[in-house]
Short mmCIF file of N, CA and C in Angstrom, two decimals:
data_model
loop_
_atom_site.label_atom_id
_atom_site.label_comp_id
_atom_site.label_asym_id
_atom_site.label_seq_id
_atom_site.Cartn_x
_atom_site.Cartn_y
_atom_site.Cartn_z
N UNK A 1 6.75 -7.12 -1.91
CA UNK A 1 5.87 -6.12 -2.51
C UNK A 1 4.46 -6.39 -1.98
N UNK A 2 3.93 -5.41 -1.74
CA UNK A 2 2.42 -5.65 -0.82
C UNK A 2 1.62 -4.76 -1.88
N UNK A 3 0.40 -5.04 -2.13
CA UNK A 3 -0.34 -4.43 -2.61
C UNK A 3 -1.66 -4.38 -1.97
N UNK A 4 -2.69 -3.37 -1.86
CA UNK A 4 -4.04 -2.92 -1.18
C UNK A 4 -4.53 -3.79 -1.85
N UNK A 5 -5.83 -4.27 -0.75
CA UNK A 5 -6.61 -5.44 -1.79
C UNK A 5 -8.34 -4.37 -1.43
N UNK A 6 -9.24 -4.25 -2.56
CA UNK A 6 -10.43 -3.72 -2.38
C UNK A 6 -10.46 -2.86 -2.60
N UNK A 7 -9.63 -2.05 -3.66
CA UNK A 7 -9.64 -0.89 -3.62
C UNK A 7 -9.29 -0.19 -2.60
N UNK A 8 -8.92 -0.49 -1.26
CA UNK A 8 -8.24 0.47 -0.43
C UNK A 8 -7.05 0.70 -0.48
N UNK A 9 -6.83 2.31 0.02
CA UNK A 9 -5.43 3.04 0.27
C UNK A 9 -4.34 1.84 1.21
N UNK A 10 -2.91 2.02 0.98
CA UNK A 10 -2.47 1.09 0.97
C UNK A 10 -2.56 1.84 2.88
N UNK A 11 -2.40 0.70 3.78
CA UNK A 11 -2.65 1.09 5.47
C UNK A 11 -0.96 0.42 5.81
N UNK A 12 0.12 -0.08 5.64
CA UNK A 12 1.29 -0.25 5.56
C UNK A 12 2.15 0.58 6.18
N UNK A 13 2.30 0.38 7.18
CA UNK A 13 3.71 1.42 7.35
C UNK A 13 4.23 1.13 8.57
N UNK A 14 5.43 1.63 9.16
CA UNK A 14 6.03 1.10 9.88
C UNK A 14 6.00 1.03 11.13
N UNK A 15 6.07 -0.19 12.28
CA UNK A 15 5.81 -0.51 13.43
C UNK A 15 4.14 -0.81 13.16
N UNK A 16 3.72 -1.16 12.50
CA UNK A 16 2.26 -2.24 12.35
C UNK A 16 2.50 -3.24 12.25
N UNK A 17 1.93 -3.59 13.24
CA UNK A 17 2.05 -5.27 13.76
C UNK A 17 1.01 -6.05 12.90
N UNK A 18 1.48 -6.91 11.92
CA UNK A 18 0.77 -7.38 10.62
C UNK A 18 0.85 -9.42 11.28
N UNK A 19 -0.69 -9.48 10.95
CA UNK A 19 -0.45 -11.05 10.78
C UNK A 19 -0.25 -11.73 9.46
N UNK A 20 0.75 -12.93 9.22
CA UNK A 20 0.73 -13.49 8.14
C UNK A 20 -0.11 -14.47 7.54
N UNK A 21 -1.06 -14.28 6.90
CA UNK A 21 -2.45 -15.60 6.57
C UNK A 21 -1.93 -15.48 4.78
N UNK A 22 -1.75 -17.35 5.23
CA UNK A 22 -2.03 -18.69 6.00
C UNK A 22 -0.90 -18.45 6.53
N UNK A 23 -0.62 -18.46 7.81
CA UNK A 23 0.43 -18.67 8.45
C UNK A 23 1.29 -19.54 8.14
N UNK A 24 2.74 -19.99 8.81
CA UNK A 24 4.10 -20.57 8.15
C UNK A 24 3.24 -21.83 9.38
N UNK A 25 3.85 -23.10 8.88
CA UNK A 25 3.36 -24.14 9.83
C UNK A 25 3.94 -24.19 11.21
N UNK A 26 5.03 -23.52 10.84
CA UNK A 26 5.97 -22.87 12.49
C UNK A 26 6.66 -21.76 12.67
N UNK A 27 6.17 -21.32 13.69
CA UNK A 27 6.95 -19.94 14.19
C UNK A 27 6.14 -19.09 14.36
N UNK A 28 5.99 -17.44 14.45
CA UNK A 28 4.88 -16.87 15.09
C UNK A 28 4.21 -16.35 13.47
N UNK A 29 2.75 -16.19 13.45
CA UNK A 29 2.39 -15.47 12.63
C UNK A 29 2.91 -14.31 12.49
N UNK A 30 2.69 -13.70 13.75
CA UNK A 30 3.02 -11.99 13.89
C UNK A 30 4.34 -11.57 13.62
N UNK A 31 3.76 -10.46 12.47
CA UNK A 31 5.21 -10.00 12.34
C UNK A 31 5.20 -8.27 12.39
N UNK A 32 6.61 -7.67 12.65
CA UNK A 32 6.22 -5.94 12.67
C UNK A 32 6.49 -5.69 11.02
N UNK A 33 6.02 -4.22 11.15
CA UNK A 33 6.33 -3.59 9.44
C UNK A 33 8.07 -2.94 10.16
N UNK A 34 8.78 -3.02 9.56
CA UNK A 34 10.06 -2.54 9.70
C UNK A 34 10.19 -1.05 8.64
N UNK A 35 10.24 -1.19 7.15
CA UNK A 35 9.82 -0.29 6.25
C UNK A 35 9.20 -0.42 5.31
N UNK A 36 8.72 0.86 4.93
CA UNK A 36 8.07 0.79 3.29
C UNK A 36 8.58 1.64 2.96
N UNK A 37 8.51 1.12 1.42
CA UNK A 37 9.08 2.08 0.28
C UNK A 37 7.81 2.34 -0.69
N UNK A 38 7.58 2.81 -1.42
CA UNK A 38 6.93 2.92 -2.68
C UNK A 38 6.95 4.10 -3.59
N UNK A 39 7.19 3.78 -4.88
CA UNK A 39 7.12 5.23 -5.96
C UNK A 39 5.09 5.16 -6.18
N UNK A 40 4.29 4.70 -5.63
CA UNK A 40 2.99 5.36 -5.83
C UNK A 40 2.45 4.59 -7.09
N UNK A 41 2.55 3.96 -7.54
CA UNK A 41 2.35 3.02 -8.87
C UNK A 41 1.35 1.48 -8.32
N UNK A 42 2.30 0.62 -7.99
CA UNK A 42 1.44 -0.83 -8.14
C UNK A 42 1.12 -0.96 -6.24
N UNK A 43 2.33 -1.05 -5.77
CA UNK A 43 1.99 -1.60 -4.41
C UNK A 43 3.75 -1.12 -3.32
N UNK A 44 4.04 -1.68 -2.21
CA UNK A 44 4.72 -1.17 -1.60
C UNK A 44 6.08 -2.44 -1.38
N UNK A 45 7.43 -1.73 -1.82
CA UNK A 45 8.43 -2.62 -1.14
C UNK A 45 7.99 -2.73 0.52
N UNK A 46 8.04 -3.95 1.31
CA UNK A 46 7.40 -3.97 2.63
C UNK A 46 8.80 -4.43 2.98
N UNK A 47 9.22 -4.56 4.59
CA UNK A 47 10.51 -5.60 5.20
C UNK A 47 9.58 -5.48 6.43
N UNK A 48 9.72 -6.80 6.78
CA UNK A 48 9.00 -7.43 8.38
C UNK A 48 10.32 -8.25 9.29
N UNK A 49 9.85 -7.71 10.21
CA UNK A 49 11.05 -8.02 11.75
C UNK A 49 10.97 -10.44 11.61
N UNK A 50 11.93 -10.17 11.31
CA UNK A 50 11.76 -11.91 11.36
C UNK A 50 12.64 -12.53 10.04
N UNK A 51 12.49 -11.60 8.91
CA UNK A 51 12.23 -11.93 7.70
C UNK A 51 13.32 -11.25 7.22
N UNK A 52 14.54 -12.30 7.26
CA UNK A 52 16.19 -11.74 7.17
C UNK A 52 17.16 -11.72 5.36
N UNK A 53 16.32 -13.25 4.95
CA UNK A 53 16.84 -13.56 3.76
C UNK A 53 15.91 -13.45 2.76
N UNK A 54 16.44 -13.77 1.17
CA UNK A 54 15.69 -13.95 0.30
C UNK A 54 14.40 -14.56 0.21
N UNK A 55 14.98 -16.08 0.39
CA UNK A 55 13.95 -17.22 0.63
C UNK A 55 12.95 -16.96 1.87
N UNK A 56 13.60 -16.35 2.83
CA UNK A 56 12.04 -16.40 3.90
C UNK A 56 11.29 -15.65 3.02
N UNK A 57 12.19 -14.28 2.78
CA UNK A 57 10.78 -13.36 1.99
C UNK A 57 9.97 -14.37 0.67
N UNK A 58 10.78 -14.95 -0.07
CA UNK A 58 10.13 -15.60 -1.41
C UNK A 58 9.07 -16.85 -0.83
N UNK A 59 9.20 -17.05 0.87
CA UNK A 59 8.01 -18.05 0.93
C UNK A 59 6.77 -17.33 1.39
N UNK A 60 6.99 -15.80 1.69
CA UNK A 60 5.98 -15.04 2.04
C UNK A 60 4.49 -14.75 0.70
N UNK A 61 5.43 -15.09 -0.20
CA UNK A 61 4.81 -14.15 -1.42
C UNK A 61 2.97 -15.28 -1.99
N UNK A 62 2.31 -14.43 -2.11
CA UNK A 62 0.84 -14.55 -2.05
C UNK A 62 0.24 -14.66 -0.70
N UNK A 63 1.01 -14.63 0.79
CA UNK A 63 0.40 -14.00 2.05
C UNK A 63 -0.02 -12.91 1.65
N UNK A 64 -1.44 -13.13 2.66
CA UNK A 64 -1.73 -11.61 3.21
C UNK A 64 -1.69 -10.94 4.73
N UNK A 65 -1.26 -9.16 4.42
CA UNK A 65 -0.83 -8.97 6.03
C UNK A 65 -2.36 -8.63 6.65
N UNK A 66 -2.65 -9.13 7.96
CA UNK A 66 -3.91 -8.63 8.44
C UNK A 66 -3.42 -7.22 9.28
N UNK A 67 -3.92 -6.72 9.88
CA UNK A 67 -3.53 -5.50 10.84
C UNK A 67 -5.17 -5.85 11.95
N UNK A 68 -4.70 -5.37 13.21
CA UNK A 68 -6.21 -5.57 13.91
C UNK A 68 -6.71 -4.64 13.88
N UNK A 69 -8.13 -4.18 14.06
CA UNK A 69 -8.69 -3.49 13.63
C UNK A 69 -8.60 -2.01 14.39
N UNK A 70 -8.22 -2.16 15.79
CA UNK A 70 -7.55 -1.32 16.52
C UNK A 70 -6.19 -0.14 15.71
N UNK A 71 -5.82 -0.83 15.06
CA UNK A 71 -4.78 -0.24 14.11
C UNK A 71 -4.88 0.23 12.84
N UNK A 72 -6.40 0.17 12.54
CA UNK A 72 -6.82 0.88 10.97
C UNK A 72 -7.13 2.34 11.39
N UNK A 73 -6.59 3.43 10.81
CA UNK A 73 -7.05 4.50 10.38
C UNK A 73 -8.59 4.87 10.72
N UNK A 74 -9.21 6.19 11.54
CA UNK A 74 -10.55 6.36 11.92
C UNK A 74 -10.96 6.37 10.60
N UNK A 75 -10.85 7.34 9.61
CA UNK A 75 -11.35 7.28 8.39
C UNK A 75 -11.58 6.07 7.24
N UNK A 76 -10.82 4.99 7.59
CA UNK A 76 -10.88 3.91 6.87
C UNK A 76 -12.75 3.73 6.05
N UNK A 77 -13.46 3.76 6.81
CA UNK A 77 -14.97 3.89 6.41
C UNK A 77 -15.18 4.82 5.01
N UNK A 78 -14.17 5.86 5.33
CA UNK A 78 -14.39 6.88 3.67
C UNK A 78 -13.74 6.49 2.61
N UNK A 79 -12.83 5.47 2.47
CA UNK A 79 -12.59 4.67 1.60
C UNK A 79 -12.82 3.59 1.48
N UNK A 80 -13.65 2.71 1.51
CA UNK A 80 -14.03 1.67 1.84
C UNK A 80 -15.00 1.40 0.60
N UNK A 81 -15.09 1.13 -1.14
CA UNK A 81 -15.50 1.13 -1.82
C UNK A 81 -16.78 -0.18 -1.86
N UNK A 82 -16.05 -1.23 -1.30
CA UNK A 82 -17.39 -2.11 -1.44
C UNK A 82 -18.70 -1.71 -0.54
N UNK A 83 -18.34 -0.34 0.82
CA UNK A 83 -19.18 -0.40 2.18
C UNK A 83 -19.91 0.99 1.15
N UNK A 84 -19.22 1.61 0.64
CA UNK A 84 -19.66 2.67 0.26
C UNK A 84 -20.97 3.16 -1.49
N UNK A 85 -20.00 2.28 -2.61
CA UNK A 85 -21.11 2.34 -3.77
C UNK A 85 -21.99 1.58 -3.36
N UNK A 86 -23.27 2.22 -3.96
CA UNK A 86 -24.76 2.09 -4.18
C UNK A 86 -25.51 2.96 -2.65
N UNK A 87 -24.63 3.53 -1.90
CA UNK A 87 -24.96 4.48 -0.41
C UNK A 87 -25.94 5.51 -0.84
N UNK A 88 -26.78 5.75 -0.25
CA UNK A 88 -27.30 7.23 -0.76
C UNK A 88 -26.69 8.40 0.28
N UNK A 89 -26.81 9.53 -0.78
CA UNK A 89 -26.01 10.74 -0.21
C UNK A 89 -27.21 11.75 -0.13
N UNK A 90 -27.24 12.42 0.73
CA UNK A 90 -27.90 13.99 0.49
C UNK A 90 -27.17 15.04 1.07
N UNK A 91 -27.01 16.18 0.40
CA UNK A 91 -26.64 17.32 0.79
C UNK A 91 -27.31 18.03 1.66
N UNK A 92 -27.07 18.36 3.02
CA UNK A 92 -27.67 19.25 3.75
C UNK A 92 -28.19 20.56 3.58
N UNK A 93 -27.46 20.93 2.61
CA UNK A 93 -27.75 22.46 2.61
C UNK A 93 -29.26 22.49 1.36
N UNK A 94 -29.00 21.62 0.24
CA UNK A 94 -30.43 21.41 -0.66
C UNK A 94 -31.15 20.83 -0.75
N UNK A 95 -30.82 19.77 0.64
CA UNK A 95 -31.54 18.04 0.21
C UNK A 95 -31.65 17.29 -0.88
N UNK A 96 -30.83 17.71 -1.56
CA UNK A 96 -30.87 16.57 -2.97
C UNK A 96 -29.90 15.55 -2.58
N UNK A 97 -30.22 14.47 -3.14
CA UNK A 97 -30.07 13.21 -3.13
C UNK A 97 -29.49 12.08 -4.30
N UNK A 98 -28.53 11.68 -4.14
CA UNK A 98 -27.97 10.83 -5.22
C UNK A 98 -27.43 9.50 -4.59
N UNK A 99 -27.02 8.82 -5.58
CA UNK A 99 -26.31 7.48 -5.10
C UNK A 99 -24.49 7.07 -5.25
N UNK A 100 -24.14 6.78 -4.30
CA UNK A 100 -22.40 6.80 -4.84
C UNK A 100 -22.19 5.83 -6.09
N UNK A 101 -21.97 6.22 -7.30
CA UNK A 101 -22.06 5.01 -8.32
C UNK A 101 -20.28 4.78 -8.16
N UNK A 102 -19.31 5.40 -7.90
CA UNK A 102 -17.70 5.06 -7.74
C UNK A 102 -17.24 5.86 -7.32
N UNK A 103 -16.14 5.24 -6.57
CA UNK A 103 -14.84 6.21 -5.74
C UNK A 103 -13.94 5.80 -6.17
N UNK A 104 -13.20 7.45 -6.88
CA UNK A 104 -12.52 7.52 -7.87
C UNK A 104 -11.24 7.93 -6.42
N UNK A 105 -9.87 7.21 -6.65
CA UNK A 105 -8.94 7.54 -5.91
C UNK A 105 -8.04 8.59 -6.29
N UNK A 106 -7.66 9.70 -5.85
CA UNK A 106 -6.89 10.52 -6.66
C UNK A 106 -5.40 10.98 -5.36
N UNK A 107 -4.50 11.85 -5.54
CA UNK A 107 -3.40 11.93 -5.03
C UNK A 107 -3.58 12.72 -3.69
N UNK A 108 -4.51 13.47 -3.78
CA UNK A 108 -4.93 13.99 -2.40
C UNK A 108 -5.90 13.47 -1.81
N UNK A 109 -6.91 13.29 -2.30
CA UNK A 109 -7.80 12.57 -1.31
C UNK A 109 -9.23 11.84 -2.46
N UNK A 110 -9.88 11.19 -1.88
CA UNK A 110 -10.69 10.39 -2.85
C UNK A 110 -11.96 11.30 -3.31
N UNK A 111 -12.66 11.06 -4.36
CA UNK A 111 -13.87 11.38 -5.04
C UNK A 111 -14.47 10.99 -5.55
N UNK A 112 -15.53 10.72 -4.19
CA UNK A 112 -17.14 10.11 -4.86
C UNK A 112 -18.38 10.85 -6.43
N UNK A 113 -18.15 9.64 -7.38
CA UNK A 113 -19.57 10.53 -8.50
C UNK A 113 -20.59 9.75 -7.56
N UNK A 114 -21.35 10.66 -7.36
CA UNK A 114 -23.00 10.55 -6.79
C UNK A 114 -23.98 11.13 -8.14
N UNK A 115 -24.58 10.06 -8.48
CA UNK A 115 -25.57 10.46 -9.21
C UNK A 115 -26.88 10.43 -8.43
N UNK A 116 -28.10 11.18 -9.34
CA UNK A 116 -29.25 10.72 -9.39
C UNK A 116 -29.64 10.43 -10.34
N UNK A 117 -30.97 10.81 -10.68
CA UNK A 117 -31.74 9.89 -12.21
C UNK A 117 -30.79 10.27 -13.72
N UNK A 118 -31.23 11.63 -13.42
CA UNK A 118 -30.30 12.32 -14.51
C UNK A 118 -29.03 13.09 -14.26
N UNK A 119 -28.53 13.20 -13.57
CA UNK A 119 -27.43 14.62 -13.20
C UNK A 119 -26.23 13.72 -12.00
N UNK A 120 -25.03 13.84 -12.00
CA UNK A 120 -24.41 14.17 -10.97
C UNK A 120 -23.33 15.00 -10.46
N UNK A 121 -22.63 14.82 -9.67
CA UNK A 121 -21.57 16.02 -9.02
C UNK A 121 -20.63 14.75 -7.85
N UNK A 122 -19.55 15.26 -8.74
CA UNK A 122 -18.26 14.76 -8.11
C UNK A 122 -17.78 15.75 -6.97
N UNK A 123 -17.64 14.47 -5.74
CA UNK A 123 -17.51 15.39 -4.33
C UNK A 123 -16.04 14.81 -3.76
N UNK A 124 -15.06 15.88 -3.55
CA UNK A 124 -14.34 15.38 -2.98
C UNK A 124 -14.07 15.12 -1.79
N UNK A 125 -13.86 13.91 -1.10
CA UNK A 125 -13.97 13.27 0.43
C UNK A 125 -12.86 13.79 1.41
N UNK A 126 -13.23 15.05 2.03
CA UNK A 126 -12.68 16.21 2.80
C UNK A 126 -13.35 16.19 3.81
N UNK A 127 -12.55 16.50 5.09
CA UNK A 127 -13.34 16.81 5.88
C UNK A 127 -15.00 17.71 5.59
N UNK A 128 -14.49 18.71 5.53
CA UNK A 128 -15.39 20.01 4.93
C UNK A 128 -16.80 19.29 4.21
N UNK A 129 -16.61 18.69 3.30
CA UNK A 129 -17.71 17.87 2.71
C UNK A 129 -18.67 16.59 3.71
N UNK A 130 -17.62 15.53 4.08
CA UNK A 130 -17.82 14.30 4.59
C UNK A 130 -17.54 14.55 6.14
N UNK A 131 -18.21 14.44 6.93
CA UNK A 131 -17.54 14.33 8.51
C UNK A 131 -17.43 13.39 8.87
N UNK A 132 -18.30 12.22 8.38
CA UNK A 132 -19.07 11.25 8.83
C UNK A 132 -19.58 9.77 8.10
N UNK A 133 -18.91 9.03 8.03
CA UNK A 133 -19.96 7.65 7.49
C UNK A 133 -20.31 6.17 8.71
N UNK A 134 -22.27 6.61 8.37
CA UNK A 134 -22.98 6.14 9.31
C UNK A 134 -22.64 4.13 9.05
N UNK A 135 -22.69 3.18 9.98
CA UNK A 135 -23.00 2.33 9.35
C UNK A 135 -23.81 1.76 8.31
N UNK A 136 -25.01 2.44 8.20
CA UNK A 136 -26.47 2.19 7.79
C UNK A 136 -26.83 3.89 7.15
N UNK A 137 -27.96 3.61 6.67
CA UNK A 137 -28.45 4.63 6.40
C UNK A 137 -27.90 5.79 5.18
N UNK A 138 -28.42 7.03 5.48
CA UNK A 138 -28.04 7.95 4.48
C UNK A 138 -26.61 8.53 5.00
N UNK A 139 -26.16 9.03 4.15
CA UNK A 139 -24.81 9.77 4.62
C UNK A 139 -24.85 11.38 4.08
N UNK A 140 -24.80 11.77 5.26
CA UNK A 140 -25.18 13.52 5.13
C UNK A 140 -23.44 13.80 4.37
N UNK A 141 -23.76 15.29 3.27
CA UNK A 141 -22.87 15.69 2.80
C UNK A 141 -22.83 17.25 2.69
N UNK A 142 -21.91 18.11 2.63
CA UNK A 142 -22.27 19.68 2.58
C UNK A 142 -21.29 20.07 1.09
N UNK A 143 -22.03 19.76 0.17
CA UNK A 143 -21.37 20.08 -1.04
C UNK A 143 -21.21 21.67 -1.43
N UNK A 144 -19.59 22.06 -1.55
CA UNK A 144 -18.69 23.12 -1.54
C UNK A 144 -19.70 24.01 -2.77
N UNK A 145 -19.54 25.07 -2.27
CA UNK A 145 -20.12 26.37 -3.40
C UNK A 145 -19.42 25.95 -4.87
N UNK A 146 -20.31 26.37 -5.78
CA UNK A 146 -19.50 26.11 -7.41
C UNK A 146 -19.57 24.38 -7.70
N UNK A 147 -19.70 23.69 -6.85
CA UNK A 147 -20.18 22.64 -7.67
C UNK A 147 -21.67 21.91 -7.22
N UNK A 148 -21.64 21.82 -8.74
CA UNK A 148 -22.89 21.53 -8.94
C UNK A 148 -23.40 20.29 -9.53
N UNK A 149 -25.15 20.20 -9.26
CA UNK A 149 -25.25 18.57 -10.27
C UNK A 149 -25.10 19.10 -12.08
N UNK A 150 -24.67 18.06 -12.72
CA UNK A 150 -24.50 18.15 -13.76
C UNK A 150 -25.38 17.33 -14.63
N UNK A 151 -26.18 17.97 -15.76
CA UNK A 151 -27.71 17.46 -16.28
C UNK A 151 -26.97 16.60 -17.90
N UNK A 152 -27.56 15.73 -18.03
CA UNK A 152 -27.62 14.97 -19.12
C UNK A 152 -26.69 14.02 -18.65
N UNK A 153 -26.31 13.61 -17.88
CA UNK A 153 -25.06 12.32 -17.75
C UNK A 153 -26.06 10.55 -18.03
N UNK A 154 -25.24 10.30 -18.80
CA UNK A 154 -25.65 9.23 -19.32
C UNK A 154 -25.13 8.12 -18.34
N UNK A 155 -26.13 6.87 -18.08
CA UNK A 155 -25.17 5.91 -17.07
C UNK A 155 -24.81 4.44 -17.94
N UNK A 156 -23.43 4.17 -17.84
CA UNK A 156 -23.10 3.48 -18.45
C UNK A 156 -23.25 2.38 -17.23
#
């Protein structure tokens, strides 16, 4: 069972060439993803090329799989919760400006609350909205007709 660590979407799937850390004291780190399973709940049944019996799998358990970075997803940056809260956002089309206070994960795609002092507006991370996250800096946004900032939000 593999589970996302950081709040990220689980990146798992099959023919990803995963390293095992801390590695076994012998034999290769590298191992392939063979399959995943998952009902969408905690984390993913995983099977890796190497890894035939019970016991190999039961000495796997508290590894983690690395993937190189060549093999992450371009978008990985739009979910990326620790790179992303406290970012400032502005909308192109009004120039208003807020801060990502959380990215809320949902079944289609994720949604940043951006506040400002008083008000914010939940944006969902779509192309259409997000094209783009800069390393640095502000992150331009084109927030969809009909939503709007929302006045009196209290910050807990």
């Amino acid at each position: 069972m593999t589970v996302p660590v950081h709040g990220l979407p689980s990146l798992v799937r099959p023919g990803l060439e995963v390293a095992l850390v801390p590695p076994a004291l012998r034999g290769s780190r590298w191992r392939t993803v063979t399959s995943v399973s998952s009902d969408n709940r905690v984390g993913s049944l995983v099977s890796l090329s190497g890894v035939a019996a019970l016991g190999e799998a039961e000495d796997l358990v508290g590894t983690y799989l690395l993937a190189r970075v060549d093999d992450l997803p371009e978008d990985l940056p739009l979910h990326d919760r620790e790179r992303l809260v406290g970012r400032v956002v502005r909308d192109v089309e009004s120039g208003r400006a807020g801060t990502i206070e959380e990215v809320m994960t949902g079944p289609a795609n994720d949604v940043w609350v951006i506040r400002d002092a008083d008000s914010e507006v939940l944006v969902p991370v779509i192309d259409e909205v997000v094209s783009s996250v800069p390393e640095s800096g502000e992150i331009s946004i084109s927030i969809p007709r009909g939503l709007d900032w929302r006045r009196g939000v209290s910050r807990s």
